[in-house]
């Protein structure tokens, strides 16, 4: 039986639940390890008028304090442009920015020392919201534009049109393991960095930049992460760099592990967006024109905001063909945390805008929202199956996924049941909604679509597997073991997955963009093919055959395809390969083919393929409190030919619940001074088991193998996140049932307060319609 396609548990599942899995800060401490503790800015923007570290140095156990003056290299951790200082010299740019790090023999000593550091500030005017940044014309970038057709002309000719805007909230990553790094010197001027990072190569580069070292003097290793969701793609770098700076200054090993409230205050979030739109449509609900402006809250520095904005602009169509479309995008520069990568990477924010539009069209025309969605799907060939950035959708599965979701959920019958319930229930209303997802797979930046691997076979037949991807609980290592086992024709028990490290696989891309299995799987397969070819040549000689291309590797045996009784064990061939002085180590490499992007024209083929999904959600909303209960979820999702259905279903469920959190409860609140007030679990609500419905069905699209990818599989990390849009649309449907309105605005997140206000608005609309007109 092939190892690929089997429902295998996560390779670390037992270690996870037994508490024996080793994360960065669980390692055995080296002698003399020091700890860091931050000093944070209490202002959204201010000039530093005094920084006095002398009182801290009187604290017992305080070794030193790190300031900008200690940086021997470049004091900057920016990843696209160098606009993000590690430690400020004269000005702070957001509430919670690290001004200095206290270094202590223990974390307690470092914390006490940090409290003694004297920092005085002169507050400066700050831009605290996207709207304030727009008014001040404060942007990180030039205007970005993607255009198709003539939307201005089409709007003037449209039978119906309206304009509006939607304010889209951000989201904290809330990974279980906060930002953590260890740095250990070797006594010869080299550093070993252990970091909870999605991008070990970039962390290596940033540490080297801060210290003024060549990258070969720094090794970065990621053991595993306790969650990341994009929050450790670039945001891990400053903390590894701070620990490395302390090691450089003291000559001792150093650790940093953020407290939860520090993590939430210091690190970037999902970008909040302001989406503004004008749309034209015909009496059947078909969209004829869309003009949209997306403004992302970049925060104080650029970070990864340009590709996040780009992906939002590329996904503003979701699954819908819009013949005339222009989308403009800007990144607002505000005095907030520097917002960063988050599952979906801008795609969800773009999709929210078009789903807002489609629902409003349906209510304006008094048509079912699902019907309006269907009528606007990409379809056929040529123009109607080509995106606004000129990429043809070669294998469009959206109609198939959509219909399966309707059939499996009993959508039609349930819609009738919901209508009947609402007719007899004045204080609680139910809503049912179905929404689609079309999500492009590949890194926006073409050069990142590459991966490497290193496979080592030992003479006893055991195998070490190295690749450039990082494990954050998503099951990447599990899948890579399955890929290697299939490629070498061995049982998975032979394989040991090694920690991701820059001294084994260099120049890696981040484990992000849902491409971890696609890229690294192909690299692992490539390395295994090299080894198979070498061993096949040995095996044919051992079997007195002469056609190595006929050798089959399967279940720890090597045999001839046309003469199966001629077989020999994998172990015997390994030993003979060694005896013949043929290498049992191989590197593998992969680059995604046939993708390109013309940044000047904003056209191209940025995605290797698309992943599709559809979700049907039913909710019940309480008219007195605005709270909702998610009664049932039915999902059909396209993962191609699944490498591991158990892992893939887990990813779909987890992504959906995380998306639901963003859309309905995870509210980031800043006060009038630009201070984040929701920086702890007590004030920032994430979904719990009580929000997950008992009826939660996930169906993987069958007969769905994708050409040109690793064993026919598709990416699964990010696309299901957007399936949760069906929850928000179901809440909107329930709200609409409390009254009558051709527009049901619903804040994002749709918290109980926001939902209650929406209910009041539709009730008020009914009251206004029924009031007598005075003569």
XYZ file of C-alpha atoms in Angstrom:
775
model
C 0.000 0.000 0.000
C 1.350 3.408 -0.985
C 2.282 5.639 1.988
C 0.783 8.600 0.091
C -2.960 9.087 0.441
C -3.208 7.279 3.782
C -4.891 8.740 6.875
C -1.753 8.911 9.014
C -1.578 10.803 12.278
C 0.753 13.762 12.627
C 4.313 12.505 13.050
C 4.553 14.319 16.405
C 0.993 13.679 17.589
C 1.971 11.491 20.545
C 4.716 13.924 21.561
C 2.267 16.826 21.331
C -0.353 15.297 23.605
C 2.156 13.773 26.039
C 4.132 16.990 26.434
C 7.387 15.459 25.193
C 7.641 17.453 21.960
C 10.643 19.768 22.240
C 10.133 23.391 21.248
C 12.814 26.078 21.229
C 12.514 27.018 24.887
C 12.151 23.396 26.042
C 15.738 22.463 25.232
C 18.307 21.718 27.910
C 19.842 25.066 28.749
C 23.550 25.547 28.102
C 25.628 26.779 31.013
C 25.501 30.516 31.612
C 22.381 31.247 29.586
C 21.015 34.766 29.948
C 17.457 36.062 29.506
C 16.020 39.169 27.865
C 13.154 41.417 28.908
C 11.859 44.383 26.878
C 11.258 48.023 27.670
C 8.250 49.214 25.660
C 7.164 52.602 24.393
C 4.077 54.023 26.155
C 3.340 56.342 23.211
C 2.113 55.807 19.654
C 4.685 58.338 18.470
C 7.214 60.323 20.446
C 10.756 61.642 20.514
C 13.094 59.932 22.977
C 14.564 62.752 25.059
C 16.441 60.610 27.580
C 17.490 56.968 27.866
C 19.310 56.197 31.109
C 20.309 52.572 31.672
C 22.497 53.172 34.723
C 19.798 52.378 37.335
C 19.181 48.992 35.701
C 22.816 47.994 36.060
C 22.507 48.259 39.863
C 19.961 45.397 39.914
C 21.416 42.118 41.132
C 21.722 39.731 38.201
C 21.508 42.397 35.506
C 24.395 41.852 33.100
C 23.814 44.652 30.614
C 21.198 46.598 28.651
C 20.906 46.567 24.882
C 20.354 49.856 23.058
C 20.830 50.996 19.482
C 24.389 51.994 20.329
C 25.305 48.329 20.785
C 24.495 47.284 17.209
C 27.779 46.570 15.340
C 26.131 46.100 11.938
C 23.035 47.693 10.442
C 20.368 48.575 12.993
C 17.524 47.380 10.793
C 15.394 44.263 10.384
C 13.254 45.356 7.407
C 12.726 42.519 4.947
C 11.653 44.302 1.739
C 13.001 47.773 2.472
C 15.228 48.651 5.392
C 12.748 50.795 7.297
C 12.404 48.866 10.544
C 14.985 49.662 13.209
C 15.774 46.928 15.693
C 16.157 49.525 18.449
C 15.173 53.194 18.054
C 17.681 55.985 18.358
C 15.554 59.113 18.568
C 11.890 58.360 17.883
C 9.344 55.656 18.668
C 6.672 54.903 16.084
C 4.027 52.809 17.825
C 2.689 51.927 21.238
C 4.575 48.871 22.460
C 7.721 49.366 20.376
C 10.815 47.888 22.034
C 13.127 50.697 23.135
C 15.730 48.587 24.940
C 16.315 45.042 26.203
C 17.478 44.257 29.723
C 19.823 41.249 29.899
C 19.802 39.247 33.113
C 21.094 36.052 34.643
C 17.413 35.112 34.977
C 14.222 36.416 33.453
C 13.261 37.803 36.865
C 16.488 39.791 37.054
C 15.979 41.060 33.513
C 12.409 42.096 34.303
C 13.456 43.974 37.429
C 16.253 45.684 35.525
C 13.916 46.684 32.697
C 11.643 48.386 35.217
C 14.580 50.555 36.359
C 15.525 51.871 32.929
C 14.606 55.548 32.648
C 13.148 56.679 29.335
C 11.668 60.126 28.831
C 9.615 61.112 25.813
C 8.172 64.153 24.068
C 4.908 62.965 22.459
C 4.343 63.748 18.777
C 1.161 63.772 16.686
C 0.303 60.235 15.607
C -1.777 58.720 12.827
C -3.903 56.218 14.679
C -6.309 54.951 11.990
C -6.393 54.217 8.272
C -8.827 57.089 7.803
C -6.396 59.507 9.464
C -3.576 58.242 7.242
C -5.706 58.708 4.112
C -6.560 62.260 5.167
C -2.874 62.991 5.729
C -1.868 61.203 2.493
C 0.452 59.032 4.577
C 1.332 55.977 2.521
C 4.155 53.463 2.314
C 3.833 52.952 -1.435
C 2.699 54.375 -4.745
C -0.786 53.659 -6.007
C -1.135 50.111 -7.394
C -3.693 49.455 -10.143
C -5.084 46.364 -11.889
C -7.526 47.115 -14.708
C -9.720 45.133 -17.039
C -12.115 46.559 -19.612
C -13.705 49.978 -19.174
C -15.443 50.100 -15.782
C -16.290 53.814 -16.025
C -18.219 53.341 -19.248
C -19.830 50.136 -18.004
C -21.012 51.910 -14.847
C -22.745 54.635 -16.864
C -24.509 51.959 -18.911
C -25.486 49.746 -15.970
C -29.161 49.162 -15.225
C -28.404 49.337 -11.496
C -25.496 50.714 -9.495
C -24.528 51.561 -5.948
C -21.460 52.509 -3.938
C -20.318 51.673 -0.450
C -17.461 50.731 1.806
C -16.563 48.040 4.275
C -14.115 48.377 7.134
C -12.271 45.095 7.691
C -10.666 44.400 11.060
C -7.268 42.891 11.732
C -6.504 39.736 13.719
C -3.901 38.650 16.234
C -2.100 35.407 15.375
C -2.532 34.056 18.905
C -0.229 31.096 18.354
C 0.209 28.955 21.468
C 3.992 29.394 21.541
C 4.922 33.068 21.673
C 7.942 34.492 19.845
C 10.976 32.589 21.099
C 14.672 32.430 20.184
C 17.885 31.026 21.611
C 21.354 32.023 20.444
C 24.404 29.967 21.409
C 27.990 31.016 20.541
C 30.586 28.396 19.634
C 33.570 30.332 21.008
C 35.026 30.828 17.530
C 32.892 33.735 16.405
C 29.997 31.684 15.012
C 26.418 31.580 16.236
C 23.814 28.837 16.441
C 20.327 30.355 16.415
C 17.342 28.265 17.495
C 14.253 30.216 16.507
C 10.527 29.716 16.294
C 10.559 30.987 12.711
C 8.782 30.132 9.476
C 11.758 31.457 7.518
C 15.098 30.226 8.909
C 17.061 31.615 5.953
C 15.699 35.107 6.457
C 16.263 34.924 10.204
C 19.844 33.877 9.485
C 20.260 36.839 7.124
C 18.774 39.399 9.521
C 20.926 38.214 12.441
C 23.992 38.445 10.198
C 22.948 41.945 9.075
C 22.521 43.212 12.639
C 25.918 41.857 13.696
C 27.779 42.720 10.506
C 28.677 39.075 9.882
C 28.655 36.974 6.719
C 25.679 34.618 6.678
C 27.875 31.513 6.798
C 28.809 32.442 10.387
C 25.193 32.070 11.467
C 23.232 28.814 11.489
C 19.498 29.065 12.088
C 17.552 25.981 13.145
C 13.818 25.618 13.664
C 12.925 22.604 15.805
C 9.179 23.099 15.426
C 6.737 25.899 16.159
C 3.745 25.936 18.437
C 1.704 27.672 15.770
C 2.633 30.560 13.494
C -0.104 31.378 10.908
C 2.217 33.861 9.161
C 3.147 35.630 12.386
C 6.617 34.078 12.394
C 7.451 34.647 8.729
C 9.178 37.995 9.259
C 8.216 38.873 12.826
C 10.499 36.247 14.358
C 13.554 38.088 13.049
C 13.787 41.004 15.534
C 13.683 38.676 18.526
C 16.356 36.344 17.167
C 18.398 39.444 16.335
C 18.003 40.839 19.868
C 19.160 37.562 21.411
C 22.075 37.416 18.963
C 23.045 40.991 19.823
C 23.095 40.088 23.516
C 25.248 37.034 22.756
C 27.583 39.176 20.670
C 27.930 41.688 23.514
C 28.296 39.221 26.406
C 29.804 36.144 24.758
C 27.166 34.012 26.469
C 24.110 32.061 25.272
C 20.897 34.085 25.410
C 17.203 33.296 25.295
C 14.139 35.428 24.666
C 10.587 34.203 25.116
C 7.873 36.820 25.056
C 5.110 36.941 27.608
C 1.684 36.733 25.979
C 0.845 40.397 26.529
C 4.219 41.478 25.171
C 3.743 39.313 22.098
C 0.344 40.861 21.412
C 1.588 44.421 21.975
C 4.852 44.207 20.018
C 4.085 42.049 16.995
C 2.183 42.798 13.787
C -1.291 41.474 12.998
C -3.432 40.680 9.990
C -3.807 43.912 8.048
C -6.969 45.829 8.656
C -8.378 47.134 5.362
C -10.751 49.811 4.198
C -12.558 48.612 1.087
C -14.462 51.159 -1.004
C -16.468 50.123 -4.052
C -18.810 51.194 -6.817
C -20.615 48.479 -8.753
C -22.906 48.186 -11.748
C -25.155 45.197 -12.447
C -28.039 44.054 -14.600
C -31.591 43.006 -13.562
C -30.464 39.368 -13.310
C -27.794 40.254 -10.755
C -24.828 39.862 -13.104
C -22.036 42.272 -12.293
C -21.066 44.401 -15.276
C -18.591 46.760 -13.621
C -16.657 47.160 -10.388
C -14.417 49.974 -9.214
C -12.716 49.272 -5.900
C -10.094 50.876 -3.709
C -8.318 48.825 -1.067
C -6.338 50.612 1.620
C -4.328 48.348 3.898
C -3.173 49.411 7.353
C 0.553 48.762 7.007
C 1.443 50.171 10.399
C 4.698 51.982 11.110
C 6.964 50.022 8.736
C 6.511 48.205 5.443
C 7.201 44.591 6.477
C 5.394 42.288 3.972
C 2.588 44.730 3.200
C 3.230 45.039 -0.588
C 2.619 41.344 -1.369
C -0.285 41.280 1.104
C -1.925 44.168 -0.739
C -1.142 42.538 -4.085
C -2.842 39.305 -3.106
C -5.889 41.227 -1.879
C -6.108 42.966 -5.250
C -5.662 39.654 -7.088
C -8.473 38.049 -5.062
C -11.061 40.797 -5.148
C -12.828 38.709 -7.807
C -13.001 35.576 -5.618
C -14.867 33.130 -7.913
C -16.667 35.739 -10.023
C -16.224 36.898 -13.597
C -16.364 40.694 -13.756
C -15.946 41.965 -17.335
C -15.047 45.533 -16.353
C -12.998 45.944 -13.206
C -10.441 48.301 -11.784
C -8.951 47.835 -8.338
C -6.596 50.366 -6.802
C -4.508 49.705 -3.720
C -2.476 51.682 -1.199
C -0.693 50.846 2.047
C -1.469 53.353 4.783
C 1.405 54.353 7.043
C 0.052 54.595 10.577
C 1.500 54.630 14.070
C 0.485 51.079 14.863
C 2.290 47.752 14.941
C 3.818 46.787 11.610
C 1.197 44.467 10.171
C 2.403 41.311 8.527
C 1.628 37.952 6.975
C -1.418 36.074 8.193
C -3.142 32.981 6.814
C -4.617 34.028 3.475
C -2.110 36.884 3.115
C -4.538 39.587 1.962
C -6.752 37.213 -0.008
C -9.500 37.164 2.656
C -9.662 40.959 2.796
C -10.084 41.204 -0.974
C -12.746 38.486 -1.019
C -14.749 40.164 1.731
C -15.293 43.194 -0.504
C -16.774 41.223 -3.393
C -18.913 39.056 -1.094
C -20.269 42.251 0.466
C -21.124 43.481 -3.032
C -22.770 40.244 -4.176
C -25.020 40.006 -1.120
C -26.067 43.627 -1.506
C -26.922 43.045 -5.184
C -29.098 40.078 -4.204
C -31.018 42.072 -1.593
C -31.398 45.067 -3.905
C -33.002 42.852 -6.558
C -34.828 40.637 -4.030
C -33.023 37.576 -5.383
C -31.554 34.664 -3.384
C -27.866 35.405 -2.668
C -26.815 31.905 -3.719
C -28.467 32.428 -7.121
C -26.655 35.733 -7.668
C -23.380 34.069 -6.746
C -23.978 31.247 -9.215
C -24.848 33.644 -12.019
C -21.539 35.446 -11.611
C -19.188 32.436 -11.457
C -16.284 32.121 -13.839
C -17.442 29.697 -16.506
C -16.761 28.291 -19.949
C -13.540 29.146 -21.742
C -11.724 32.251 -22.882
C -12.839 35.635 -21.541
C -15.374 34.315 -19.033
C -12.737 32.027 -17.545
C -9.919 34.579 -17.376
C -9.122 36.723 -14.341
C -8.771 40.497 -14.275
C -4.977 40.034 -14.270
C -5.122 37.923 -17.466
C -4.593 34.450 -15.996
C -6.740 31.795 -17.623
C -8.455 29.453 -15.164
C -7.506 26.185 -16.816
C -9.220 23.688 -14.520
C -12.242 25.504 -13.113
C -13.855 23.352 -10.428
C -15.988 25.957 -8.695
C -19.352 24.859 -10.138
C -18.642 21.235 -9.239
C -17.597 22.083 -5.678
C -20.585 24.406 -5.301
C -23.119 21.824 -6.429
C -21.635 19.099 -4.241
C -21.824 21.414 -1.227
C -25.487 22.139 -1.946
C -26.318 18.476 -2.470
C -24.432 17.166 0.557
C -25.871 19.808 2.887
C -29.470 19.536 1.660
C -29.356 23.264 1.000
C -32.770 23.634 -0.652
C -34.741 21.777 2.009
C -32.902 23.525 4.803
C -33.585 26.935 3.287
C -37.301 26.150 3.434
C -36.942 24.963 7.048
C -35.135 28.179 8.009
C -37.857 30.289 6.400
C -40.531 28.338 8.255
C -38.715 28.728 11.582
C -38.289 32.480 11.117
C -41.985 32.918 10.364
C -42.903 31.622 13.838
C -39.968 32.896 15.898
C -40.043 36.651 16.596
C -37.017 36.861 18.896
C -34.599 34.378 17.346
C -33.901 34.108 13.658
C -31.933 31.620 11.617
C -29.824 32.267 8.558
C -28.424 29.910 5.928
C -25.681 30.853 3.483
C -23.304 29.285 1.006
C -20.132 31.002 -0.212
C -17.397 29.939 -2.654
C -13.607 30.193 -2.536
C -11.120 30.372 -5.397
C -7.591 30.877 -4.090
C -4.383 31.142 -6.108
C -1.401 29.022 -5.073
C 2.185 30.272 -5.370
C 4.256 32.994 -3.764
C 3.476 36.416 -5.241
C 7.210 36.929 -5.740
C 8.321 34.451 -8.387
C 11.803 33.879 -6.936
C 10.403 32.387 -3.718
C 8.819 29.508 -5.605
C 11.768 27.161 -5.089
C 12.809 24.571 -2.528
C 15.640 22.230 -1.620
C 16.065 18.924 0.178
C 18.828 16.625 1.440
C 18.265 12.882 1.862
C 20.834 10.662 3.556
C 20.672 6.849 3.501
C 22.847 5.045 6.039
C 24.319 1.591 5.505
C 21.794 -0.043 7.850
C 19.011 1.201 5.585
C 17.802 3.969 7.881
C 17.207 7.375 6.323
C 17.507 10.989 7.413
C 15.263 13.499 5.665
C 16.010 17.212 5.483
C 14.049 19.857 3.615
C 13.628 23.617 3.720
C 10.108 23.712 5.130
C 9.292 24.304 8.784
C 6.796 22.470 10.949
C 4.277 24.590 12.849
C 1.727 21.892 13.599
C 0.300 21.849 10.080
C 1.617 18.368 9.242
C 4.230 19.303 6.634
C 6.834 16.924 8.067
C 4.246 14.139 8.144
C 3.520 14.613 4.458
C 7.215 14.835 3.556
C 7.867 11.509 5.278
C 5.047 10.006 3.216
C 6.429 11.518 0.007
C 9.929 10.195 0.695
C 8.613 6.764 1.664
C 6.690 6.500 -1.604
C 9.541 7.869 -3.708
C 12.031 5.377 -2.232
C 9.562 2.522 -1.905
C 10.185 2.063 1.806
C 8.141 1.965 4.998
C 7.781 5.240 6.872
C 9.440 3.749 9.945
C 12.816 3.934 8.185
C 12.681 7.716 7.979
C 13.804 10.239 10.559
C 12.728 13.814 9.937
C 15.498 16.223 10.849
C 15.019 19.742 12.183
C 14.968 22.449 9.540
C 18.379 24.081 9.486
C 20.249 26.442 7.194
C 23.411 24.310 7.339
C 21.541 21.390 5.755
C 19.335 23.175 3.213
C 20.421 26.753 2.392
C 18.592 29.654 0.764
C 15.136 28.380 1.623
C 11.846 30.173 1.120
C 9.465 30.782 3.986
C 7.008 28.025 4.805
C 4.077 30.137 3.713
C 1.656 30.811 0.847
C 0.213 27.300 1.345
C 3.130 26.039 -0.755
C 5.064 24.024 1.837
C 4.059 20.595 0.530
C 4.062 21.635 -3.130
C 7.602 22.996 -3.106
C 9.362 20.840 -0.539
C 7.547 17.692 -1.632
C 8.891 18.055 -5.152
C 12.400 18.744 -3.820
C 12.254 15.654 -1.590
C 10.984 13.571 -4.505
C 13.802 14.900 -6.689
C 16.460 13.888 -4.142
C 14.876 10.467 -3.751
C 14.818 9.974 -7.528
C 18.565 10.570 -7.663
C 19.095 7.924 -4.993
C 16.700 5.498 -6.680
C 18.487 5.841 -9.986
C 21.838 5.089 -8.333
C 20.445 2.113 -6.426
C 18.524 0.776 -9.440
C 21.767 0.530 -11.387
C 23.246 -1.521 -8.546
C 20.131 -3.680 -8.139
C 20.026 -4.804 -11.772
C 23.575 -6.064 -11.531
C 22.769 -7.923 -8.313
C 19.743 -9.539 -10.037
C 21.619 -10.286 -13.277
C 19.307 -7.950 -15.200
C 20.159 -5.065 -17.488
C 17.245 -2.599 -17.388
C 17.435 -0.290 -14.341
C 14.418 1.623 -15.641
C 12.317 -1.512 -14.962
C 13.207 -1.596 -11.268
C 10.276 -1.047 -8.899
C 10.894 0.206 -5.354
C 8.040 -0.867 -3.098
C 7.453 -1.941 0.501
C 11.195 -2.248 1.304
C 11.831 -4.380 -1.790
C 13.315 -3.706 -5.207
C 12.077 -5.884 -8.048
C 11.686 -6.055 -11.815
C 8.378 -4.764 -13.144
C 8.203 -7.422 -15.895
C 9.739 -10.225 -13.798
C 8.497 -9.645 -10.221
C 10.094 -12.778 -8.777
C 13.483 -11.186 -9.416
C 13.621 -9.116 -6.239
C 16.052 -8.069 -3.564
C 15.676 -6.228 -0.265
C 16.253 -2.516 0.039
C 18.862 -3.114 2.768
C 20.951 -5.408 0.585
C 21.038 -2.892 -2.237
C 21.958 -0.095 0.170
C 24.937 -2.084 1.443
C 26.069 -2.990 -2.056
C 25.721 0.607 -3.225
C 28.052 1.627 -0.417
C 30.436 -1.230 -1.243
C 30.635 0.005 -4.822
C 31.544 3.467 -3.526
C 28.394 5.120 -4.837
C 27.025 8.017 -2.792
C 23.978 7.370 -0.621
C 23.372 11.097 -0.122
C 21.555 13.369 -2.529
C 20.221 16.886 -2.717
C 16.961 17.726 -4.424
C 15.661 20.937 -5.900
C 12.430 22.243 -7.364
C 11.247 25.462 -8.982
C 7.619 26.083 -9.856
C 7.340 26.245 -13.658
C 5.401 28.557 -15.945
C 4.638 31.434 -13.567
C 5.427 35.086 -14.183
C 4.271 38.571 -13.231
C 4.683 41.885 -15.040
C 4.692 44.440 -12.229
C 4.405 47.388 -14.636
C 1.310 46.053 -16.379
C -0.088 44.232 -13.319
C -0.726 41.245 -15.559
C 0.598 37.726 -15.739
C 0.256 34.217 -14.456
C 1.174 34.550 -10.767
C -0.436 31.288 -9.640
C 0.471 27.736 -10.609
C -3.114 26.632 -9.977
C -6.221 27.497 -7.970
C -7.758 25.706 -4.987
C -11.548 25.699 -4.659
C -14.043 25.235 -1.877
C -17.573 25.970 -0.766
C -19.164 26.118 2.673
C -22.792 25.976 3.796
C -23.410 27.446 7.245
C -26.536 27.773 9.353
C -26.724 30.086 12.349
C -29.291 31.164 14.915
C -29.137 34.768 16.109
C -30.629 36.033 19.362
C -32.460 39.299 18.762
C -32.014 40.468 22.362
C -28.243 39.980 22.668
C -26.891 39.768 19.123
C -25.157 36.495 19.948
C -25.208 33.655 17.454
C -25.029 29.897 17.565
C -23.457 28.084 14.631
C -25.834 25.179 14.129
C -24.265 23.322 11.224
C -21.333 23.516 8.809
C -20.978 21.552 5.575
C -17.811 21.982 3.546
C -16.657 20.610 0.224
C -13.028 21.421 -0.475
C -10.675 20.685 -3.336
C -7.308 19.367 -2.129
C -6.554 17.456 -5.302
C -5.480 13.891 -4.565
C -4.878 14.232 -0.837
C -1.448 13.239 0.455
C -3.001 12.653 3.866
C -6.792 13.035 4.276
C -6.557 13.112 8.080
C -4.089 16.008 8.071
C -5.966 17.820 5.305
C -9.317 17.610 7.069
C -7.674 18.924 10.221
C -6.285 21.874 8.289
C -9.687 22.623 6.765
C -11.456 22.500 10.129
C -8.813 24.606 11.849
C -8.669 27.204 9.079
C -12.451 27.504 9.029
C -12.658 28.046 12.795
C -9.834 30.589 12.688
C -11.608 32.408 9.858
C -14.829 32.390 11.838
C -12.949 33.977 14.737
C -11.686 36.789 12.527
C -15.129 37.438 11.079
C -17.247 37.216 14.227
C -15.357 37.781 17.480
C -11.640 38.663 17.293
C -11.756 42.418 17.728
C -8.612 44.527 17.976
C -9.391 47.719 19.892
C -7.114 50.761 20.025
C -7.968 53.709 22.220
C -7.808 57.401 21.335
C -4.110 57.507 22.195
C -3.232 54.727 19.762
C -2.789 52.120 22.504
C -3.867 48.536 21.895
C -6.336 47.604 24.645
C -7.036 43.986 23.635
C -3.667 42.417 24.442
C -4.626 39.407 26.543
C -7.030 36.445 26.397
C -9.230 38.295 28.873
C -9.960 41.061 26.355
C -9.315 39.361 23.004
C -11.708 36.504 22.290
C -10.722 33.632 20.029
C -13.008 30.692 19.159
C -13.270 27.853 21.654
C -14.759 24.389 21.374
C -18.133 25.843 22.354
C -18.255 27.810 19.078
C -17.670 24.692 16.957
C -20.942 23.004 15.943
C -21.588 19.335 16.596
C -22.644 18.976 12.971
C -19.405 19.843 11.188
C -18.892 17.887 7.977
C -15.862 18.175 5.705
C -15.918 16.408 2.365
C -12.810 16.285 0.175
C -13.603 16.637 -3.503
C -13.160 13.227 -5.099
C -11.519 12.334 -8.417
C -9.667 15.618 -8.159
C -5.975 14.872 -8.879
C -4.154 17.968 -10.109
C -1.633 17.751 -12.926
C 1.947 18.863 -12.350
C 1.965 18.856 -8.542
C 3.323 16.454 -5.949
C 1.407 13.192 -6.391
C -1.682 15.093 -7.591
C -2.261 16.952 -4.308
C -3.186 20.596 -3.758
C -2.365 23.169 -1.112
C -4.630 23.218 1.935
C -3.194 25.635 4.500
C -4.853 28.918 3.565
C -7.805 28.384 1.164
C -10.215 26.948 3.786
C -9.790 30.063 5.947
C -12.054 31.945 3.551
C -14.791 29.305 3.793
C -15.791 31.006 7.040
C -17.261 33.859 5.012
C -20.388 31.675 4.941
C -20.766 32.217 8.708
C -20.839 35.998 8.301
C -23.270 35.752 5.398
C -25.516 33.423 7.418
C -25.504 35.931 10.274
C -26.403 38.642 7.764
C -29.287 36.487 6.489
C -30.552 35.994 10.038
C -30.295 39.723 10.735
C -32.251 40.449 7.557
C -35.040 38.177 8.821
C -35.680 40.592 11.702
C -36.925 43.217 9.255
C -36.882 44.216 5.638
C -33.988 46.028 4.019
C -32.327 46.008 0.621
C -28.980 46.538 2.340
C -27.836 44.855 5.546
C -24.508 46.370 6.620
C -22.674 44.166 9.113
C -19.453 45.207 10.833
C -16.386 42.997 10.658
C -15.934 41.354 13.061
C -19.644 40.740 13.548
C -19.464 40.799 17.332
C -22.694 40.574 19.350
C -22.704 44.362 19.653
C -22.262 44.804 15.901
C -24.939 42.216 15.159
C -27.359 43.870 17.593
C -26.851 47.232 15.893
C -27.455 45.583 12.524
C -30.722 44.122 13.835
C -31.784 47.534 15.133
C -31.049 49.027 11.724
C -33.233 46.555 9.803
C -36.012 46.943 12.362
C -35.771 50.719 11.996
C -36.041 50.332 8.235
C -39.316 48.460 8.696
C -40.602 51.134 11.088
C -39.816 53.882 8.599
C -41.599 51.985 5.837
C -44.746 51.508 7.938
C -45.006 55.051 9.356
C -47.945 57.053 7.899
C -47.082 59.977 5.666
C -48.340 63.294 7.087
C -50.545 65.220 4.751
